[in-house]
Coordinates of C-alpha atoms in Angstrom, one line a residue:
T25 CA 19.0 -47.7 -5.5
Y26 CA 21.0 -45.4 -3.2
S27 CA 20.7 -47.6 -0.1
G28 CA 22.7 -49.0 2.8
S29 CA 25.3 -47.3 4.9
K30 CA 26.8 -44.1 3.4
S31 CA 29.7 -42.1 4.7
L32 CA 28.6 -38.5 4.6
T33 CA 30.5 -35.3 5.6
F34 CA 28.4 -32.3 6.6
S35 CA 29.5 -28.7 6.4
G36 CA 28.2 -25.1 6.3
A37 CA 27.5 -24.4 9.9
A38 CA 30.0 -22.7 12.3
S39 CA 31.0 -23.6 15.8
S40 CA 29.7 -21.5 18.7
A41 CA 32.2 -19.1 20.2
G42 CA 32.0 -19.5 24.0
P43 CA 32.4 -22.3 24.8
V44 CA 33.4 -23.6 21.4
T45 CA 30.7 -26.1 20.4
A46 CA 30.8 -27.7 16.9
P47 CA 27.6 -28.4 15.0
T48 CA 26.7 -32.1 15.0
V49 CA 24.7 -34.6 13.1
T50 CA 23.8 -38.1 14.4
D51 CA 25.1 -41.2 12.7
K52 CA 23.1 -44.4 12.0
D53 CA 23.7 -45.5 15.7
G54 CA 22.5 -42.2 17.1
N55 CA 25.9 -40.8 18.0
A56 CA 26.4 -37.1 17.5
V57 CA 29.3 -36.5 15.0
A58 CA 30.9 -33.0 14.5
F59 CA 30.5 -31.4 11.1
G60 CA 33.6 -32.1 8.9
T61 CA 33.8 -35.6 10.2
T62 CA 32.8 -38.7 8.2
T63 CA 29.4 -39.8 9.5
P64 CA 27.8 -43.2 8.6
I65 CA 24.1 -42.8 7.8
T66 CA 21.8 -45.6 6.6
F67 CA 19.7 -45.0 3.4
T68 CA 16.7 -46.9 2.2
S69 CA 15.4 -46.2 -1.3
G70 CA 17.4 -43.0 -1.6
V71 CA 16.3 -41.5 1.7
A72 CA 18.2 -41.6 5.1
T73 CA 16.4 -43.7 7.6
A74 CA 19.0 -44.0 10.4
G75 CA 20.9 -40.9 11.5
G76 CA 20.8 -37.3 10.3
S77 CA 19.5 -35.4 13.4
L78 CA 21.1 -32.0 13.2
K79 CA 22.2 -29.7 16.1
L80 CA 23.5 -26.2 15.5
Y81 CA 24.9 -23.8 18.2
K82 CA 26.0 -20.6 16.6
A83 CA 23.4 -17.9 16.0
E84 CA 23.7 -17.3 12.2
S85 CA 22.2 -18.1 8.8
A86 CA 23.8 -21.5 8.1
T87 CA 23.8 -23.1 4.7
I88 CA 24.1 -26.9 5.3
A89 CA 25.9 -28.9 2.6
V90 CA 26.8 -32.6 2.5
T91 CA 28.9 -34.9 0.4
D92 CA 29.6 -38.7 0.2
G93 CA 32.8 -38.0 -1.7
T94 CA 31.3 -38.6 -5.0
I95 CA 28.0 -36.7 -5.1
S96 CA 27.3 -33.5 -3.2
A97 CA 24.5 -31.1 -2.4
A98 CA 24.8 -28.3 -4.9
V99 CA 24.2 -24.7 -3.9
S100 CA 20.5 -24.9 -4.7
D101 CA 20.2 -28.2 -2.9
R102 CA 21.6 -27.0 0.4
L103 CA 19.5 -26.2 3.5
T104 CA 19.5 -22.6 4.7
V105 CA 18.8 -22.4 8.5
T106 CA 18.4 -19.3 10.5
V107 CA 19.8 -20.2 14.0
S108 CA 18.7 -17.9 16.8
G109 CA 20.3 -17.6 20.2
L110 CA 18.8 -18.8 23.5
A111 CA 17.8 -16.4 26.2
A112 CA 20.8 -14.9 28.0
S113 CA 22.3 -16.9 30.8
R114 CA 25.4 -14.9 31.6
L115 CA 27.2 -11.6 31.0
V116 CA 30.6 -11.4 29.3
V117 CA 33.1 -8.5 29.8
S118 CA 35.5 -7.8 27.0
G119 CA 38.2 -5.2 26.4
S120 CA 42.0 -4.7 26.5
G121 CA 44.0 -7.1 28.6
S122 CA 46.3 -4.3 29.7
Q123 CA 46.0 -0.7 30.8
T124 CA 47.9 2.0 32.7
A125 CA 46.9 3.1 36.2
G126 CA 44.7 6.2 36.1
Q127 CA 44.0 5.9 32.4
A128 CA 40.6 4.8 30.9
Q129 CA 39.7 2.0 28.5
T130 CA 36.4 1.1 26.9
V131 CA 34.9 -2.2 28.0
T132 CA 32.0 -4.0 26.4
I133 CA 29.4 -6.0 28.3
A134 CA 27.4 -8.5 26.4
A135 CA 24.4 -10.7 27.4
K136 CA 25.2 -14.2 26.1
D137 CA 23.5 -17.5 26.0
T138 CA 25.0 -20.9 27.0
Y139 CA 26.9 -21.1 23.7
G140 CA 28.2 -17.5 23.6
N141 CA 25.5 -16.1 21.3
T142 CA 24.5 -12.5 22.1
D143 CA 20.9 -12.3 23.3
T144 CA 19.6 -9.4 21.2
T145 CA 16.4 -9.2 23.3
Y146 CA 18.5 -8.0 26.3
T147 CA 18.0 -4.3 25.8
G148 CA 17.4 -1.0 27.6
D149 CA 18.6 0.2 31.0
K150 CA 20.2 -2.4 33.2
T151 CA 21.5 -1.9 36.7
L152 CA 25.0 -3.4 36.9
T153 CA 27.5 -3.8 39.7
F154 CA 31.2 -4.2 38.8
S155 CA 33.8 -5.9 40.9
G156 CA 37.3 -7.5 40.8
A157 CA 39.7 -4.6 40.7
G158 CA 41.5 -3.3 43.8
D159 CA 41.8 0.2 45.2
S160 CA 45.1 2.1 44.9
T161 CA 47.0 2.4 48.2
N162 CA 48.5 5.9 48.4
P163 CA 46.2 7.7 48.2
V164 CA 43.2 5.2 48.2
V165 CA 41.4 5.6 44.8
R166 CA 38.7 3.2 43.9
P167 CA 38.3 1.8 40.4
T168 CA 35.4 3.4 38.4
V169 CA 33.1 2.7 35.4
T170 CA 30.8 5.2 33.7
D171 CA 27.1 4.9 33.5
K172 CA 24.8 5.7 30.5
N173 CA 25.3 9.4 31.2
S174 CA 29.1 9.1 31.3
T175 CA 29.1 9.7 35.1
K176 CA 31.7 7.7 37.0
H177 CA 30.7 5.2 39.6
T178 CA 33.0 3.2 41.9
F179 CA 33.2 -0.5 41.6
G180 CA 30.6 -2.1 44.0
A181 CA 28.1 0.7 43.4
A182 CA 24.9 0.2 41.3
T183 CA 25.6 1.6 37.8
T184 CA 22.9 2.1 35.1
V185 CA 24.1 1.0 31.7
N186 CA 22.0 1.1 28.5
F187 CA 22.0 -2.0 26.3
T188 CA 21.2 -2.2 22.6
A189 CA 20.7 -5.6 21.0
G190 CA 22.4 -7.4 24.0
S191 CA 25.5 -5.2 24.2
A192 CA 26.7 -2.1 26.0
S193 CA 29.9 -0.2 26.4
A194 CA 31.4 1.8 29.3
S195 CA 34.6 3.6 30.2
M196 CA 36.6 1.9 32.9
T197 CA 39.5 3.4 34.9
L198 CA 41.7 1.3 37.2
Y199 CA 44.3 2.6 39.6
N200 CA 46.0 -0.3 41.4
A201 CA 48.9 -2.0 39.6
E202 CA 47.8 -5.6 39.6
T203 CA 46.2 -8.2 37.5
S204 CA 42.5 -7.4 37.9
T205 CA 39.7 -9.8 37.0
V206 CA 36.8 -7.5 36.2
A207 CA 33.4 -9.1 36.8
V208 CA 29.9 -7.7 36.6
T209 CA 26.3 -8.7 37.6
D210 CA 22.8 -7.4 37.1
G211 CA 21.6 -9.4 40.1
S212 CA 20.5 -12.4 37.9
L213 CA 23.1 -12.7 35.2
S214 CA 26.8 -12.5 36.0
A215 CA 30.2 -12.5 34.3
A216 CA 32.5 -14.8 36.2
G217 CA 35.4 -17.1 35.5
S218 CA 36.4 -16.9 31.8
D219 CA 33.6 -14.4 31.2
A220 CA 35.3 -11.8 33.3
L221 CA 38.0 -9.6 31.8
S222 CA 41.5 -10.1 33.0
V223 CA 43.5 -6.8 32.9
V224 CA 47.1 -6.3 33.7
V225 CA 47.3 -2.8 35.2
A226 CA 50.7 -1.2 34.9
S227 CA 51.9 1.7 37.1
A228 CA 52.0 5.2 35.6
P229 CA 55.4 7.0 35.4
A230 CA 56.8 8.0 38.8
T231 CA 55.7 11.4 40.1
R232 CA 57.2 11.3 43.6
L233 CA 59.4 9.4 46.0
V234 CA 58.2 7.7 49.2
V235 CA 60.4 6.9 52.2
S236 CA 59.4 4.0 54.4
G237 CA 61.0 2.3 57.3
P238 CA 60.8 1.8 61.1
A239 CA 58.9 4.5 63.0
S240 CA 61.4 4.6 65.8
Q241 CA 65.1 4.1 66.3
T242 CA 67.8 4.8 68.9
A243 CA 70.3 7.6 68.4
G244 CA 73.5 6.3 66.7
Q245 CA 72.0 2.9 65.7
A246 CA 71.5 2.0 62.0
R247 CA 68.1 1.2 60.5
T248 CA 67.2 0.2 57.0
I249 CA 65.0 2.5 55.1
S250 CA 63.5 2.1 51.6
V251 CA 62.9 4.7 49.0
Y252 CA 60.1 4.0 46.4
A253 CA 59.5 5.8 43.1
T254 CA 55.7 5.8 42.8
D255 CA 53.0 7.1 40.5
P256 CA 50.2 9.4 41.8
Y257 CA 48.4 6.3 43.1
G258 CA 51.2 4.8 45.2
N259 CA 52.2 2.1 42.6
T260 CA 55.9 1.6 42.3
D261 CA 57.3 2.5 38.9
P262 CA 59.6 -0.4 37.9
T263 CA 61.2 1.7 35.2
Y264 CA 62.9 4.0 37.7
V265 CA 66.2 2.1 37.8
G266 CA 69.9 2.6 38.0
D267 CA 72.0 5.2 39.9
K268 CA 70.1 8.2 41.2
S269 CA 71.6 11.2 43.0
L270 CA 69.4 11.7 46.1
T271 CA 69.6 14.4 48.8
F272 CA 68.1 13.5 52.2
S273 CA 66.8 16.0 54.7
G274 CA 64.5 16.4 57.7
A275 CA 66.7 15.1 60.6
A276 CA 68.8 17.3 62.9
S277 CA 72.4 16.9 63.9
S278 CA 73.1 16.0 67.5
S279 CA 74.5 18.8 69.7
S280 CA 77.4 17.5 71.8
P281 CA 79.4 16.5 69.8
V282 CA 77.8 17.7 66.6
T283 CA 77.0 14.6 64.6
H284 CA 75.2 14.8 61.3
P285 CA 72.5 12.2 60.3
T286 CA 73.7 9.9 57.5
V287 CA 72.5 7.5 54.9
A288 CA 74.7 5.0 53.2
N289 CA 75.4 5.5 49.5
K290 CA 75.6 2.7 46.9
S291 CA 79.1 1.8 48.1
A292 CA 77.9 1.7 51.8
V293 CA 79.7 4.9 52.6
A294 CA 77.9 7.0 55.2
T295 CA 76.9 10.4 53.6
N296 CA 75.6 13.4 55.6
F297 CA 72.0 14.5 55.1
G298 CA 72.0 17.5 52.7
T299 CA 74.8 16.1 50.6
P300 CA 74.0 14.4 47.2
T301 CA 74.1 10.6 47.7
T302 CA 74.3 8.2 44.8
I303 CA 71.9 5.2 45.4
T304 CA 71.1 2.4 43.0
F305 CA 67.5 1.6 42.2
A306 CA 66.1 -1.7 40.9
Y307 CA 62.4 -1.9 39.8
G308 CA 61.7 1.5 41.5
V309 CA 63.0 0.6 44.9
A310 CA 66.3 1.2 46.8
S311 CA 67.1 0.3 50.4
R312 CA 69.9 1.8 52.4
S313 CA 71.2 2.1 56.0
M314 CA 70.3 5.3 57.9
K315 CA 71.7 6.7 61.2
L316 CA 70.1 9.5 63.2
Y317 CA 71.7 11.1 66.2
A318 CA 69.4 13.9 67.7
H319 CA 66.6 13.0 70.1
E320 CA 63.6 14.2 68.1
T321 CA 60.8 13.2 65.8
A322 CA 62.4 13.4 62.5
L323 CA 60.5 13.7 59.2
V324 CA 62.9 12.2 56.7
A325 CA 62.5 13.6 53.2
V326 CA 64.4 13.0 49.9
T327 CA 64.6 14.4 46.4
D328 CA 66.4 13.6 43.2
G329 CA 66.0 17.1 42.0
T330 CA 62.8 16.3 40.1
L331 CA 60.9 13.9 42.2
E332 CA 60.6 14.3 46.0
A333 CA 59.1 12.8 49.1
A334 CA 57.0 15.5 50.8
G335 CA 54.1 15.5 53.2
D336 CA 52.9 12.0 54.1
D337 CA 55.5 10.5 51.7
R338 CA 58.2 11.4 54.3
L339 CA 59.2 8.9 57.0
S340 CA 58.3 10.0 60.6
V341 CA 60.9 8.6 63.0
A342 CA 60.9 9.0 66.8
V343 CA 64.6 9.0 67.7
S344 CA 65.2 8.1 71.3
A345 CA 68.4 8.8 73.2
A346 CA 70.9 6.0 73.6
S347 CA 71.9 4.8 77.1
A348 CA 73.7 7.5 79.2
S349 CA 77.4 7.4 78.8
R350 CA 78.4 10.5 80.8
L351 CA 77.1 13.2 83.2
V352 CA 77.1 16.9 82.3
V353 CA 77.3 19.6 85.0
T354 CA 75.9 23.1 84.0
G355 CA 75.4 26.3 85.9
S356 CA 76.8 29.8 86.3
A357 CA 80.4 30.3 85.2
S358 CA 81.0 32.6 88.2
Q359 CA 80.1 32.7 91.8
T360 CA 81.1 34.4 95.1
A361 CA 82.9 32.4 97.8
G362 CA 80.4 31.2 100.4
Q363 CA 77.3 31.9 98.3
A364 CA 75.2 29.2 96.7
Q365 CA 74.3 28.6 93.1
T366 CA 72.1 26.0 91.5
V367 CA 73.9 23.5 89.2
T368 CA 72.2 20.9 87.0
V369 CA 73.5 17.4 86.4
T370 CA 72.2 15.7 83.2
A371 CA 72.7 12.1 82.1
K372 CA 73.7 12.3 78.4
D373 CA 74.3 9.7 75.7
A374 CA 77.4 9.9 73.4
Y375 CA 75.7 12.5 71.2
G376 CA 74.5 14.9 73.9
N377 CA 70.9 13.6 74.1
T378 CA 69.4 13.4 77.6
D379 CA 68.8 9.8 78.7
T380 CA 65.3 10.1 80.1
T381 CA 65.5 6.6 81.6
Y382 CA 68.2 7.8 84.0
T383 CA 65.9 8.5 87.0
G384 CA 65.5 8.1 90.7
D385 CA 68.1 8.2 93.5
Q386 CA 71.7 8.2 92.3
S387 CA 74.8 8.3 94.5
L388 CA 77.0 11.0 93.1
T389 CA 80.5 12.2 94.1
F390 CA 81.5 15.7 93.3
S391 CA 85.1 16.9 92.8
G392 CA 87.1 19.7 91.2
A393 CA 86.8 22.5 93.7
A394 CA 89.4 23.3 96.4
N395 CA 89.0 23.9 100.2
S396 CA 89.4 27.4 101.5
S397 CA 92.6 27.8 103.6
S398 CA 91.7 29.8 106.7
P399 CA 89.7 28.5 108.1
V400 CA 89.6 25.2 106.1
T401 CA 86.1 25.0 104.5
H402 CA 85.1 22.2 102.1
P403 CA 83.1 23.0 99.0
T404 CA 79.7 21.4 99.4
V405 CA 76.6 20.3 97.4
T406 CA 73.2 19.6 98.9
D407 CA 71.8 16.1 98.7
K408 CA 68.1 15.2 98.0
D409 CA 67.2 16.2 101.6
G410 CA 68.9 19.6 101.5
N411 CA 71.9 18.5 103.6
A412 CA 75.3 20.0 102.5
V413 CA 77.7 17.2 101.6
A414 CA 81.4 17.9 101.1
F415 CA 83.0 17.4 97.7
G416 CA 84.6 13.9 97.6
S417 CA 81.7 12.4 99.7
R418 CA 78.9 10.4 98.1
S419 CA 75.6 12.4 97.9
E420 CA 72.4 10.8 97.0
E421 CA 70.5 13.1 94.6
H422 CA 67.0 12.6 93.5
T423 CA 66.8 15.5 91.2
S424 CA 69.3 17.0 88.8
E425 CA 69.3 20.5 90.5
L426 CA 71.7 20.9 93.3
Q427 CA 73.0 23.6 95.6
S428 CA 76.8 24.1 95.5
H429 CA 78.9 26.3 97.8

């Protein structure tokens, strides 16, 4: 007498995990209805004749129950179904979503079917290739993962990993501070998209300072440099913040006049190299104005007393002379009347650096020496052709070495 359309609710089977797919049963019209939802099914003479086709997705031992709200399938009346997974169609990488540069974490690689069930037949040695994490920058260090013998292999290299019942574990070390999306493939199956592991890699604590800026500047002109507090892999340590007392070195003072190289402190006051300078850092970085004065290749270093910029972490700056602002005459401080000595005329900038762009023929006029009295004889200097030209007259000189009488 139990006939006609009955509203049944099925339970006892779980949804698959990835993607989430609920178990279903068809209603009297052939529509798939999720477990837990009222499903109209047609009965004739106590037996369902329209609907009731079951689909399960999670690999498990399911115990299927049903109720119409009044009568139910008791424990002994329920259907026990062993649901097995399909053959693996993809790999899934799982692990921690965060790690520190240079430190290892254990990741798990699982062979999964379409519904996220682990394929327990995927076993033994598998050749995997990992990808999706960047190299560190200073120095360049590639991310690694261990093989079945705990030997490290760089990402992109074939790595033999042993699987048991569809799952394997490996130790992974990342070095670049970034959000990495760690993927893997065995050549046929791959972990991509949501099956890859997203890892936020944080910098390690700062172990050094790095100075960066333009590789060239003109004597006396200001350029902006930046100082970074970095970990051993070149990642900026964002926790290095606030006022820091830094001492800069590696650049010489100019000679004439003596002018010391400077860097601006946090109040924009120029402070000489070699003197403690208070500079404010935000997220591991500080930028200040620097002036150099000596014509040289300077190697600008810095230290806070604990961390320092040394070696390649220093800033190499080619300092060129400014435009010439004066001429400088040099030679012997004594000479005998009527005898010659060689004097040198050098075009210098405001800091005593030679302006190497001051070249070619220049019309010079010499002064400052008196005529002899008896007979009257003018002091002379030779021009570029070796002719003696009296002081006060223009002499074209090609080189900076001259003969004076």
